[in-house]
Short mmCIF file of C-alpha atoms in Angstrom, two decimals:
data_model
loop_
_atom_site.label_atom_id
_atom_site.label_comp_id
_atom_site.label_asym_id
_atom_site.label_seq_id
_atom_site.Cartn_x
_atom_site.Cartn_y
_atom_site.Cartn_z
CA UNK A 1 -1.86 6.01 32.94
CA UNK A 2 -3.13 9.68 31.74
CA UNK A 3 -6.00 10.20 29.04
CA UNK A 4 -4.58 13.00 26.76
CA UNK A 5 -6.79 15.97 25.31
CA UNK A 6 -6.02 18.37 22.16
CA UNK A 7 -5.68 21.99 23.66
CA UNK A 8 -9.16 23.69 24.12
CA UNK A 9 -7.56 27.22 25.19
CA UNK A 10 -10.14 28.37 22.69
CA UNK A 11 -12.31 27.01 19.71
CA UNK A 12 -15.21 27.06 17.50
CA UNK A 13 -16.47 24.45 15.31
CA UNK A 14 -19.73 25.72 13.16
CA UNK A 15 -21.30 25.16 9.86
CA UNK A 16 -21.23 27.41 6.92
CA UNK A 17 -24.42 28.11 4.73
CA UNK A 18 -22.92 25.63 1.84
CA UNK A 19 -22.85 22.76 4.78
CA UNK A 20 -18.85 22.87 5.07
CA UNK A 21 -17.79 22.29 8.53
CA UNK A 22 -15.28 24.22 10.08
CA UNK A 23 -13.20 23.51 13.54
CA UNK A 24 -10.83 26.55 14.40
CA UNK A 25 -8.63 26.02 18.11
CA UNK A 26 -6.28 28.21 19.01
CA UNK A 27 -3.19 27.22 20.03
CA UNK A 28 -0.41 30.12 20.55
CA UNK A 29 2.31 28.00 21.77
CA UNK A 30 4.27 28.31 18.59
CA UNK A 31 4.04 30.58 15.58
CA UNK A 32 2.85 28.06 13.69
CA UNK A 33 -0.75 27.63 11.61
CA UNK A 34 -1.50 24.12 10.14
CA UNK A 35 -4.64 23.39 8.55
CA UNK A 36 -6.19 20.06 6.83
CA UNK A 37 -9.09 19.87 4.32
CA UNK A 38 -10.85 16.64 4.46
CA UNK A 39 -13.77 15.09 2.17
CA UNK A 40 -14.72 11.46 2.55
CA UNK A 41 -13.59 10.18 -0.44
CA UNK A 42 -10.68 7.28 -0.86
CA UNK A 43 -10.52 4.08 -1.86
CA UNK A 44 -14.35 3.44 -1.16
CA UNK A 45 -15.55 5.50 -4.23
CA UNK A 46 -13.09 3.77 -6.44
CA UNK A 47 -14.18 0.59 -8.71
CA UNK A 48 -12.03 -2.07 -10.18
CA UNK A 49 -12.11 -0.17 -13.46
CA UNK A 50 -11.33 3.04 -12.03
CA UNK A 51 -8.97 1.85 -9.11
CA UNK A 52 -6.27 4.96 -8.12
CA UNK A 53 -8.13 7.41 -9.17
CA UNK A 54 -8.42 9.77 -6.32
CA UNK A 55 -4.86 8.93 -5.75
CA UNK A 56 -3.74 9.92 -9.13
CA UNK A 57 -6.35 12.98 -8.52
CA UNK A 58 -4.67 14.54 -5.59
CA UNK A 59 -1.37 13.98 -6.55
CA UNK A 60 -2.07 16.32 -9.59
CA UNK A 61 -4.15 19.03 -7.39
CA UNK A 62 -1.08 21.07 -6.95
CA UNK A 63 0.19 20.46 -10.10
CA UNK A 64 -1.60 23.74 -11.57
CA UNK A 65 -5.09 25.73 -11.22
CA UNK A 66 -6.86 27.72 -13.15
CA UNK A 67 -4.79 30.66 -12.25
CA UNK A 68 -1.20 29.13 -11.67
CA UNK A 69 1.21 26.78 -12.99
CA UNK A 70 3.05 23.88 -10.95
CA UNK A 71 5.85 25.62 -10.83
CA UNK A 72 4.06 28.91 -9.83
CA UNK A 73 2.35 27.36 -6.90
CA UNK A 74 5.61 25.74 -5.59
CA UNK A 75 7.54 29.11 -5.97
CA UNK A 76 4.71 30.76 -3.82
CA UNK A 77 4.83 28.09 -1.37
CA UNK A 78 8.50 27.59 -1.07
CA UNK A 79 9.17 31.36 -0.77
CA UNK A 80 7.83 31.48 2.19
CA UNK A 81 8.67 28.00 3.95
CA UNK A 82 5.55 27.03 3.83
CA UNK A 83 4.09 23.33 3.04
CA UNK A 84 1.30 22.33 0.91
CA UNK A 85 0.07 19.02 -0.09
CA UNK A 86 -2.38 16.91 -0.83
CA UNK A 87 -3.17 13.21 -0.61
CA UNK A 88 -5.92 10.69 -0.30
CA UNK A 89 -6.08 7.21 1.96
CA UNK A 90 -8.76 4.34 2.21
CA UNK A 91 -11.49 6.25 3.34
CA UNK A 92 -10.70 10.21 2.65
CA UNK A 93 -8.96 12.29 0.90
CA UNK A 94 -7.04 16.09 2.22
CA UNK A 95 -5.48 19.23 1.50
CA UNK A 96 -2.74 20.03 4.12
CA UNK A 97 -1.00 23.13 5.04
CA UNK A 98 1.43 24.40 7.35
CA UNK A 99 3.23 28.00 7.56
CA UNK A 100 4.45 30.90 10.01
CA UNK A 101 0.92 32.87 11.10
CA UNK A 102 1.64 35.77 9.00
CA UNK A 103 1.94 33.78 5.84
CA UNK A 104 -1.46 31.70 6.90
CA UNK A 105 -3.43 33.43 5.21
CA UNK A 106 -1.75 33.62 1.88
CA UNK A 107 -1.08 29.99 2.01
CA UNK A 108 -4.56 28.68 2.77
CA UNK A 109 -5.67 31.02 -0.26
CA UNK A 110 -3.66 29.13 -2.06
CA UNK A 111 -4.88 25.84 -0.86
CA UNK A 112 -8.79 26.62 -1.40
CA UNK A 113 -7.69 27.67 -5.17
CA UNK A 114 -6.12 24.22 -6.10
CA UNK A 115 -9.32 22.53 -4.14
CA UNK A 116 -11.95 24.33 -6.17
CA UNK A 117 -9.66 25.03 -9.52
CA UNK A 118 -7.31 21.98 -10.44
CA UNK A 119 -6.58 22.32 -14.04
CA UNK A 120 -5.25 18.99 -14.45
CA UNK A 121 -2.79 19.88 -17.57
CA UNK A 122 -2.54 16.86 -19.44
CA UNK A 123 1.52 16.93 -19.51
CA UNK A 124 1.50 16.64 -15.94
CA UNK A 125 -1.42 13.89 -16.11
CA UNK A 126 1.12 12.09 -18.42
CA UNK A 127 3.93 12.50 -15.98
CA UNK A 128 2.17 11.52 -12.77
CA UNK A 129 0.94 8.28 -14.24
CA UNK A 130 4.64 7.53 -15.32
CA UNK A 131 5.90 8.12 -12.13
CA UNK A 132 2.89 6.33 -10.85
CA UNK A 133 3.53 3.11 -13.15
CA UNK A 134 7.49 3.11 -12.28
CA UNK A 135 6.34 3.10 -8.63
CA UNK A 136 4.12 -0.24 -9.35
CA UNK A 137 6.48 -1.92 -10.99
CA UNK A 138 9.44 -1.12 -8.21
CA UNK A 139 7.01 -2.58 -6.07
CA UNK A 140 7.11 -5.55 -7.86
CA UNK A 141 10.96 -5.96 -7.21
CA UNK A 142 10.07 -5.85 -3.12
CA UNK A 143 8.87 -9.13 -1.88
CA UNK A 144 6.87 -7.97 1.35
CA UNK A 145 4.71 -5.81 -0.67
CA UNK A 146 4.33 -8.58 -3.36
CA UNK A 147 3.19 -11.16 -0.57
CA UNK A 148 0.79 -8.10 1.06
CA UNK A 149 -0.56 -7.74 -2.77
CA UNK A 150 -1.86 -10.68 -2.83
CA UNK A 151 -3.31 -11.01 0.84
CA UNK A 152 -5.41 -8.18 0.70
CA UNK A 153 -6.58 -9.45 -2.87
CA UNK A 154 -7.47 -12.83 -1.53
CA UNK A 155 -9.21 -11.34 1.82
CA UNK A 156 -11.13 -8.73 -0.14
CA UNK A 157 -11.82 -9.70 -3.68
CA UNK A 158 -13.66 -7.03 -5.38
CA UNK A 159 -14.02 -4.88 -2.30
CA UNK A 160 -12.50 -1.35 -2.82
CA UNK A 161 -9.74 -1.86 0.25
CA UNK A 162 -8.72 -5.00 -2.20
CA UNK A 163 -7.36 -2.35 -4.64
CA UNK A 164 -3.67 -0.92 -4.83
CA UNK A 165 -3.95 2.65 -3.81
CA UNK A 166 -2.33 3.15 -6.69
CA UNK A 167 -4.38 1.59 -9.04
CA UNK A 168 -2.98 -0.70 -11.72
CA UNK A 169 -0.61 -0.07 -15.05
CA UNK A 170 -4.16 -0.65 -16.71
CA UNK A 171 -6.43 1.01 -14.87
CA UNK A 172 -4.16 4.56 -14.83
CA UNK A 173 -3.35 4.39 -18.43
CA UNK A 174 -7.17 4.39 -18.85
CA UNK A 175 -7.57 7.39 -16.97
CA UNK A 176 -7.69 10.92 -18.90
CA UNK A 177 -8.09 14.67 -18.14
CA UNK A 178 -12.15 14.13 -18.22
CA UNK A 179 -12.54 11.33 -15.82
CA UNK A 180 -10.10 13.62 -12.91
CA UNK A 181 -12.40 16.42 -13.91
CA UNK A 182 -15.81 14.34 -13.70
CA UNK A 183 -14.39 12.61 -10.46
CA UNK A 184 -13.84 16.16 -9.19
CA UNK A 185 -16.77 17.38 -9.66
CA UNK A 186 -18.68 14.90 -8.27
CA UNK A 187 -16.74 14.76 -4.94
CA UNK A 188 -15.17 17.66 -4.12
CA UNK A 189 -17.75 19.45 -2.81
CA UNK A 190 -18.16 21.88 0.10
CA UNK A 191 -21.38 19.96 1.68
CA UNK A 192 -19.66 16.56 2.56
CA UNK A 193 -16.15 18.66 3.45
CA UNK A 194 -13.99 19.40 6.88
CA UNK A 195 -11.66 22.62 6.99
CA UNK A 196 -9.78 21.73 10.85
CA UNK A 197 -7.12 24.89 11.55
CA UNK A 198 -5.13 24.48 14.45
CA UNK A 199 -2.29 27.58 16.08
CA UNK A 200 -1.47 30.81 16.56
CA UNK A 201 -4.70 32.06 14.93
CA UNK A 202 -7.97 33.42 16.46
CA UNK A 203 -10.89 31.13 16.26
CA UNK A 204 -12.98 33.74 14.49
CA UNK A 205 -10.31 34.98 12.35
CA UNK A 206 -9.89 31.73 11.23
CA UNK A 207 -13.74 30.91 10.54
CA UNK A 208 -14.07 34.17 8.64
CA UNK A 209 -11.32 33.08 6.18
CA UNK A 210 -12.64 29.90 5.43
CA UNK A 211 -16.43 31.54 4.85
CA UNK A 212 -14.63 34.36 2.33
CA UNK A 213 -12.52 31.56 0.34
CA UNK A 214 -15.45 28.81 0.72
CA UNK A 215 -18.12 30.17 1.28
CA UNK A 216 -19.22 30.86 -1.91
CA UNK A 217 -18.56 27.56 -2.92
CA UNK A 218 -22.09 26.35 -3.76
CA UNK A 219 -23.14 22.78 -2.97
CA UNK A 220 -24.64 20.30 -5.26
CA UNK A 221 -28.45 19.49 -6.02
CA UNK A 222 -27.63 15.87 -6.13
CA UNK A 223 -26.12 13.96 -2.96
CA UNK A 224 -22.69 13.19 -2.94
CA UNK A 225 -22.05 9.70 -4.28
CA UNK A 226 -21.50 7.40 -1.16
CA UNK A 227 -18.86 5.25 -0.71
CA UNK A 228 -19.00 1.37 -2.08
CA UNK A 229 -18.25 -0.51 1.52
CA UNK A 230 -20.09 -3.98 1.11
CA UNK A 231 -19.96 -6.58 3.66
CA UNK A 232 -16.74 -8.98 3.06
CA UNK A 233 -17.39 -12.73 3.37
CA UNK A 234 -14.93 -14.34 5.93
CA UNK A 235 -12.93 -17.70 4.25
CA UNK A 236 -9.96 -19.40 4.62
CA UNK A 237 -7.39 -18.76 2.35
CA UNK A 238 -3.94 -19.43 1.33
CA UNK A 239 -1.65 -18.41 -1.73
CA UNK A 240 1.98 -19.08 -2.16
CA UNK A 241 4.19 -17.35 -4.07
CA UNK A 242 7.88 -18.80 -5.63
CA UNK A 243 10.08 -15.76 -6.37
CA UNK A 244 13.72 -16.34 -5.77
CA UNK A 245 14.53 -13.57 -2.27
CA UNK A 246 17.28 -13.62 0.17
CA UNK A 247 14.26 -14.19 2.65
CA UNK A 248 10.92 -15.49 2.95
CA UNK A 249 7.60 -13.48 3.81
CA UNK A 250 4.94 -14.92 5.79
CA UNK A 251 2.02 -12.84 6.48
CA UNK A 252 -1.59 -14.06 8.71
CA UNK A 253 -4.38 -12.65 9.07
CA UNK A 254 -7.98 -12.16 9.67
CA UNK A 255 -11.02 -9.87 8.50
CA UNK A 256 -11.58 -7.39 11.54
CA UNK A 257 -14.15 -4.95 13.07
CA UNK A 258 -14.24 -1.77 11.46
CA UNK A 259 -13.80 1.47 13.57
CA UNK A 260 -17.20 2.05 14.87
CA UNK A 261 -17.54 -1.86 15.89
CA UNK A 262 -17.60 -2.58 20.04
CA UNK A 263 -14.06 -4.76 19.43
CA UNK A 264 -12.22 -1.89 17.87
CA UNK A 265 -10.38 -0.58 21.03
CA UNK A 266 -9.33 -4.64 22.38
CA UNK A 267 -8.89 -5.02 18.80
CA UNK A 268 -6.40 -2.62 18.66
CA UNK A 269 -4.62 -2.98 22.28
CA UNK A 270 -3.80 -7.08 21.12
CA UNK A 271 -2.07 -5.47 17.80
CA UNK A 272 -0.04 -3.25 20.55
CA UNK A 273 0.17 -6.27 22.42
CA UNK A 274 1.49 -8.29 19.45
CA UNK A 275 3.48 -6.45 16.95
CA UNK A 276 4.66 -2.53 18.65
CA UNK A 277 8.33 -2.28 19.65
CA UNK A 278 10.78 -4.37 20.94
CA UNK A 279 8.93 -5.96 23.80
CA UNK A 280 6.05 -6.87 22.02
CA UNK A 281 5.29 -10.63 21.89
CA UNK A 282 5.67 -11.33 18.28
CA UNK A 283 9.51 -9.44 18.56
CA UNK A 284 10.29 -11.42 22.07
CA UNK A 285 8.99 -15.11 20.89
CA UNK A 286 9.52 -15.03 17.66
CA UNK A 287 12.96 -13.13 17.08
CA UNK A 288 14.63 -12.90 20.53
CA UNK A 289 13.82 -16.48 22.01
CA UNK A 290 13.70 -18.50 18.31
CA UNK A 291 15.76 -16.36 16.16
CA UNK A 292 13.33 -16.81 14.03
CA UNK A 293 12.57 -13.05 12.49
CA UNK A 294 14.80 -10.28 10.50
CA UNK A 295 11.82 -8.43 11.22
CA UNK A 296 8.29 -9.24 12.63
CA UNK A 297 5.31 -7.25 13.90
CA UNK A 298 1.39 -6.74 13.61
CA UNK A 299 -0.94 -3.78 12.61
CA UNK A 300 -4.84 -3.23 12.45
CA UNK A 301 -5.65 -0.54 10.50
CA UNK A 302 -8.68 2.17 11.36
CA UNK A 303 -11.31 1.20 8.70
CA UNK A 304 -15.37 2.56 8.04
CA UNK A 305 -15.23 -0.66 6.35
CA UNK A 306 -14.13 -3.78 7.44
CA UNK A 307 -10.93 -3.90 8.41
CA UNK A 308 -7.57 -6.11 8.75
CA UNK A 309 -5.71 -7.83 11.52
CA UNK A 310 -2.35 -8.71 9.87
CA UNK A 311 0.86 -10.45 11.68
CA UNK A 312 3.94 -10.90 9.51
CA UNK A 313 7.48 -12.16 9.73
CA UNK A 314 10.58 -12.22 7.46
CA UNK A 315 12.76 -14.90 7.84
CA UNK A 316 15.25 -17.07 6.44
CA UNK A 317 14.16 -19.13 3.75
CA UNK A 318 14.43 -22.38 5.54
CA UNK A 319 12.87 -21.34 8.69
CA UNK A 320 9.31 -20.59 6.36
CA UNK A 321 7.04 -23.48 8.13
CA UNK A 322 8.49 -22.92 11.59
CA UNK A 323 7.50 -19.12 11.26
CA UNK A 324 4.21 -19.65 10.03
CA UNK A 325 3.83 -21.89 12.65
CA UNK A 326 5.08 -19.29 15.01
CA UNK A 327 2.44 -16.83 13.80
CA UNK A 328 -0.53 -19.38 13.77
CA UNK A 329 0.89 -20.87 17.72
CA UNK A 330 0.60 -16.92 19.35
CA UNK A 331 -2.69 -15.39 17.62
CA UNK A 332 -4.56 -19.32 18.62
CA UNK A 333 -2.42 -18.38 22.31
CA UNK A 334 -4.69 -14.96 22.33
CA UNK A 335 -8.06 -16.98 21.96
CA UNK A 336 -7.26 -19.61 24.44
CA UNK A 337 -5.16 -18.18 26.92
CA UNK A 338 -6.39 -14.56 28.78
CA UNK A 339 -3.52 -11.76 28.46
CA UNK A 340 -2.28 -10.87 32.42
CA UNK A 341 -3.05 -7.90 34.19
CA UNK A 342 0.47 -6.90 33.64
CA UNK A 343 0.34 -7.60 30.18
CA UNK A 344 -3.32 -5.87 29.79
CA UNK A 345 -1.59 -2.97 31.18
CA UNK A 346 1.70 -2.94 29.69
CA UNK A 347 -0.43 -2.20 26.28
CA UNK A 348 -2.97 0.20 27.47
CA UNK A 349 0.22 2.30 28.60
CA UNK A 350 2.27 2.05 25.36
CA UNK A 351 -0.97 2.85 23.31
CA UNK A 352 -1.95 5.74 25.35
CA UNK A 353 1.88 7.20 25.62
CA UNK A 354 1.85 6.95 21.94
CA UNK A 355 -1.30 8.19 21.25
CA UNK A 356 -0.47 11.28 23.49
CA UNK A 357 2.88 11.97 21.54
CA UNK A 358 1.59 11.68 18.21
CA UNK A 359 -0.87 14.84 19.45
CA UNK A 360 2.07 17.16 20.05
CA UNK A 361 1.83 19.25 16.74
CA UNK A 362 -0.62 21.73 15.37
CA UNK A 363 -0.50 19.59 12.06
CA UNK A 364 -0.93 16.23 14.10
CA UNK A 365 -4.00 17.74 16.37
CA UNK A 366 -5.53 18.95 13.05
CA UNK A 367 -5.01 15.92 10.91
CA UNK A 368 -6.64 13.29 14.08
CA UNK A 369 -9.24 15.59 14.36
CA UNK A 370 -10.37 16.16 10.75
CA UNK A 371 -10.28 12.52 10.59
CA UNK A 372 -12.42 11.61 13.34
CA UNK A 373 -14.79 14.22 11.89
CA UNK A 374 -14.76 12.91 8.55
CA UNK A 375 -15.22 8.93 9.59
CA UNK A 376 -18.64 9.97 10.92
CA UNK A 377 -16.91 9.57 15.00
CA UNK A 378 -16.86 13.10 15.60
CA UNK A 379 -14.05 15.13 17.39
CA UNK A 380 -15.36 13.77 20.57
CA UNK A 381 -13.75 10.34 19.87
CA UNK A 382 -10.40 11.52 20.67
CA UNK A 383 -11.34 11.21 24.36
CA UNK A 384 -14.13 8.33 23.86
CA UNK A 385 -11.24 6.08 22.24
CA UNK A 386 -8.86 6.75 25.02
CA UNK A 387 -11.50 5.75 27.74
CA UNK A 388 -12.58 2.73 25.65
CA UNK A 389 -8.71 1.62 25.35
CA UNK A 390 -8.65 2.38 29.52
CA UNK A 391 -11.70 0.49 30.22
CA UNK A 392 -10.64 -3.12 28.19
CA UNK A 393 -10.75 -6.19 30.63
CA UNK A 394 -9.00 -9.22 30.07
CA UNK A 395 -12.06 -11.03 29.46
CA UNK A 396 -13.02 -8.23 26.82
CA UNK A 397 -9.86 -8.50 24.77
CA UNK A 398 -10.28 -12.58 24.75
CA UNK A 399 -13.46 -12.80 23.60
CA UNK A 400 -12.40 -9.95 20.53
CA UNK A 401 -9.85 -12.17 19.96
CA UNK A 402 -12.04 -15.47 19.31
CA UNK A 403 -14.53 -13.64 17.46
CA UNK A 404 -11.71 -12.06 15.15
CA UNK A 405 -8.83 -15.05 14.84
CA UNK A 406 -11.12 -17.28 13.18
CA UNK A 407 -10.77 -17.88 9.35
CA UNK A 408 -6.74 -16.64 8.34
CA UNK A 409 -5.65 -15.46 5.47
CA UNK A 410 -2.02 -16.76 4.77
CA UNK A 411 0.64 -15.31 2.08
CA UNK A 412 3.61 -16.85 1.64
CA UNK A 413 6.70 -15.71 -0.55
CA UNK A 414 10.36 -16.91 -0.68
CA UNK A 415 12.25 -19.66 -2.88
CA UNK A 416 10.50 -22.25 -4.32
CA UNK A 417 12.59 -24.90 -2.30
CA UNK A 418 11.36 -23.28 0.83
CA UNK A 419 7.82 -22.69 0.20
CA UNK A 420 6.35 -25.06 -2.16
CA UNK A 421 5.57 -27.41 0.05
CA UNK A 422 3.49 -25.02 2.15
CA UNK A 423 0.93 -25.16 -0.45
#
């Protein structure tokens, strides 16, 4: 078992005057430059009024500037084979860019300009929340994320992560050119920002571009607003859904530690454990010894606020009970019965593999980085989190399991004949 590291063949991470932070490495093995933009600002800002807002936000950011039109920025991108995009998540949002080295520069130009100058033109507002709203509703015609809808509702309640990233059919038609602009200015801000740049660029080079595109970029008198992360109150609870499917859905699951808590590295070696690939104990008990599953699996999420430990199965409508009580019979097996050595290791080995491999681009390196930077963990935690996976005991990754596994969330969707008696 190896503990991977990003390349350090040569970096520089530093401050500019505004308070933007800037990490530059070099890494020449390809003639490739990708860069990511971070600002802490997701789902966390967003209220129940104002719910998709920073997703409707970025989605516009390259959809014109002060300068350029949507259709001039993709020419100048696109000419060149470059990529430029922007997005936002539960607890940040980014710019993200990749080109050639020569065109870096150009590109990343480009990139600052729709960060600081997003012109918002009110016929692309009007078709981005169209596209937005046909999106909801097709999600309404797919059963898993129906049943998921209304999990995370009943586990969160009014707690931002409770929201669609998307916001609602109400909540976007609400929104207008002046609330993107005031949400904007109020977040996107160099002081509370993270400019990572990873390939075949000099360090200094690098840092030098940043401080003559944002540099300038004055910060703020006021604070930037903080994120709305309240405590979640743990509670049983259980909502079944009739909708007429070729399958049923049965998701469980459980309010979990959020990223800087002492459980998060068990935590997340018992979702390996549980849910990842084809010799994971959910796919094995569940699907290849009960025939139980068309598909089945686990996840736990990386959170600032509290998180989610969520095991799922589709399965034939008649087989609903019998799968739930599949799900409820292995998480209770993680509390009362100790995972073997072999098992222990087994999922320390398939976490760190796949940790390792998803560090194998510029754009990957970048994008983990930023992130750690902008969750408050600092790059550091790239190698902290790999020797807090290493060093899990058994006894460690019980006892996160009993504290965790305790009140479960249950959504269940299929035919009424099937699932109305699961009530």
């Amino acid at each position: 078992m190896t503990v991977s590291t990003a390349p350090k063949q040569n970096s520089i991470t530093t401050h500019l005057g505004n308070g933007l932070k800037v990490i530059a490495i070099e890494n020449p093995v390809a003639d490739i430059v990708s860069a990511r933009v971070f600002l802490p600002v997701g789902q966390g800002h967003e209220t129940p009024e104002n719910a998709g807002i920073f997703s409707l936000l970025t989605s516009l950011l390259t959809r014109g500037t002060a300068h350029r039109s949507s259709l001039e920025i993709a020419e100048a991108v696109e000419y060149v084979g470059a990529s430029l995009g922007a997005d936002s998540a539960s607890d940040y949002s980014l710019v993200s860019v990749k080109t050639v080295s020569a065109d870096f520069e150009k590109i990343f130009t480009l990139a600052t300009e729709i960060l600081r100058e997003p012109s918002f033109p009110k016929n692309e507002i009007d078709l981005e929340r169209k596209l937005t709203i046909q999106g909801l509703r097709s999600m309404q015609e797919q059963p898993f994320s129906v049943a998921y809808k209304y999990f995370r509702e009943g586990m969160y309640g009014n707690h931002p992560y409770g929201f669609s990233s998307m916001g609602t059919e109400e909540t976007l038609i609400a929104m207008d050119r002046d609330a993107l602009l005031e949400a904007h200015h109020q977040h996107f801000r160099p002081d509370n920002m993270v400019v990572v740049i990873v390939g075949r660029i000099d360090p200094e080079r690098a840092v030098a571009l940043v401080d003559k595109l944002l540099g300038s970029w004055a910060a703020p008198q006021d604070p930037a607003p903080a994120a709305r992360l309240p405590e979640v109150e743990s509670h049983a609870y259980r909502i079944v859904t009739p909708q007429e499917t070729n399958q049923a859905f049965v998701i469980l699951g459980y309010l979990a530690a959020p990223v800087k808590d002492p459980d998060f590295a068990a935590l997340k070696l018992l979702s390996t454990h549980l849910g990842n690939g084809l010799s994971s104990r959910l796919f094995v008990e569940l699907r290849e010894k009960q025939g139980l599953a068309y598909d089945v699996s686990a996840f736990y999420p990386t959170r600032l606020g509290p998180s989610q430990f969520v095991s799922y199965i589709g399965t034939a409508p008649e087989n609903t009970s019998i799968a739930l009580d599949g799900l409820q019979s292995e998480l209770r097996r993680l509390c009362e019965i100790p995972l073997t050595a072999k098992e222990l290791q087994v999922a320390k080995n398939k976490m760190l593999g796949q940790y390792a491999l998803g560090k194998q681009t510029n754009g990957q390196i970048a994008q983990l980085l930023g992130w750690y930077e902008i969750l408050g963990l600092g790059t550091e935690f790239d190698i902290q989190f790999q020797a807090d996976v290493a060093a899990v005991t058994i006894e460690a990754a019980q006892a996160a399991a009993k504290r965790c596994f305790v009140d479960s969330y249950i959504s269940i969707l299929g035919p009424a004949t099937a699932v109305e008696a699961l009530r």
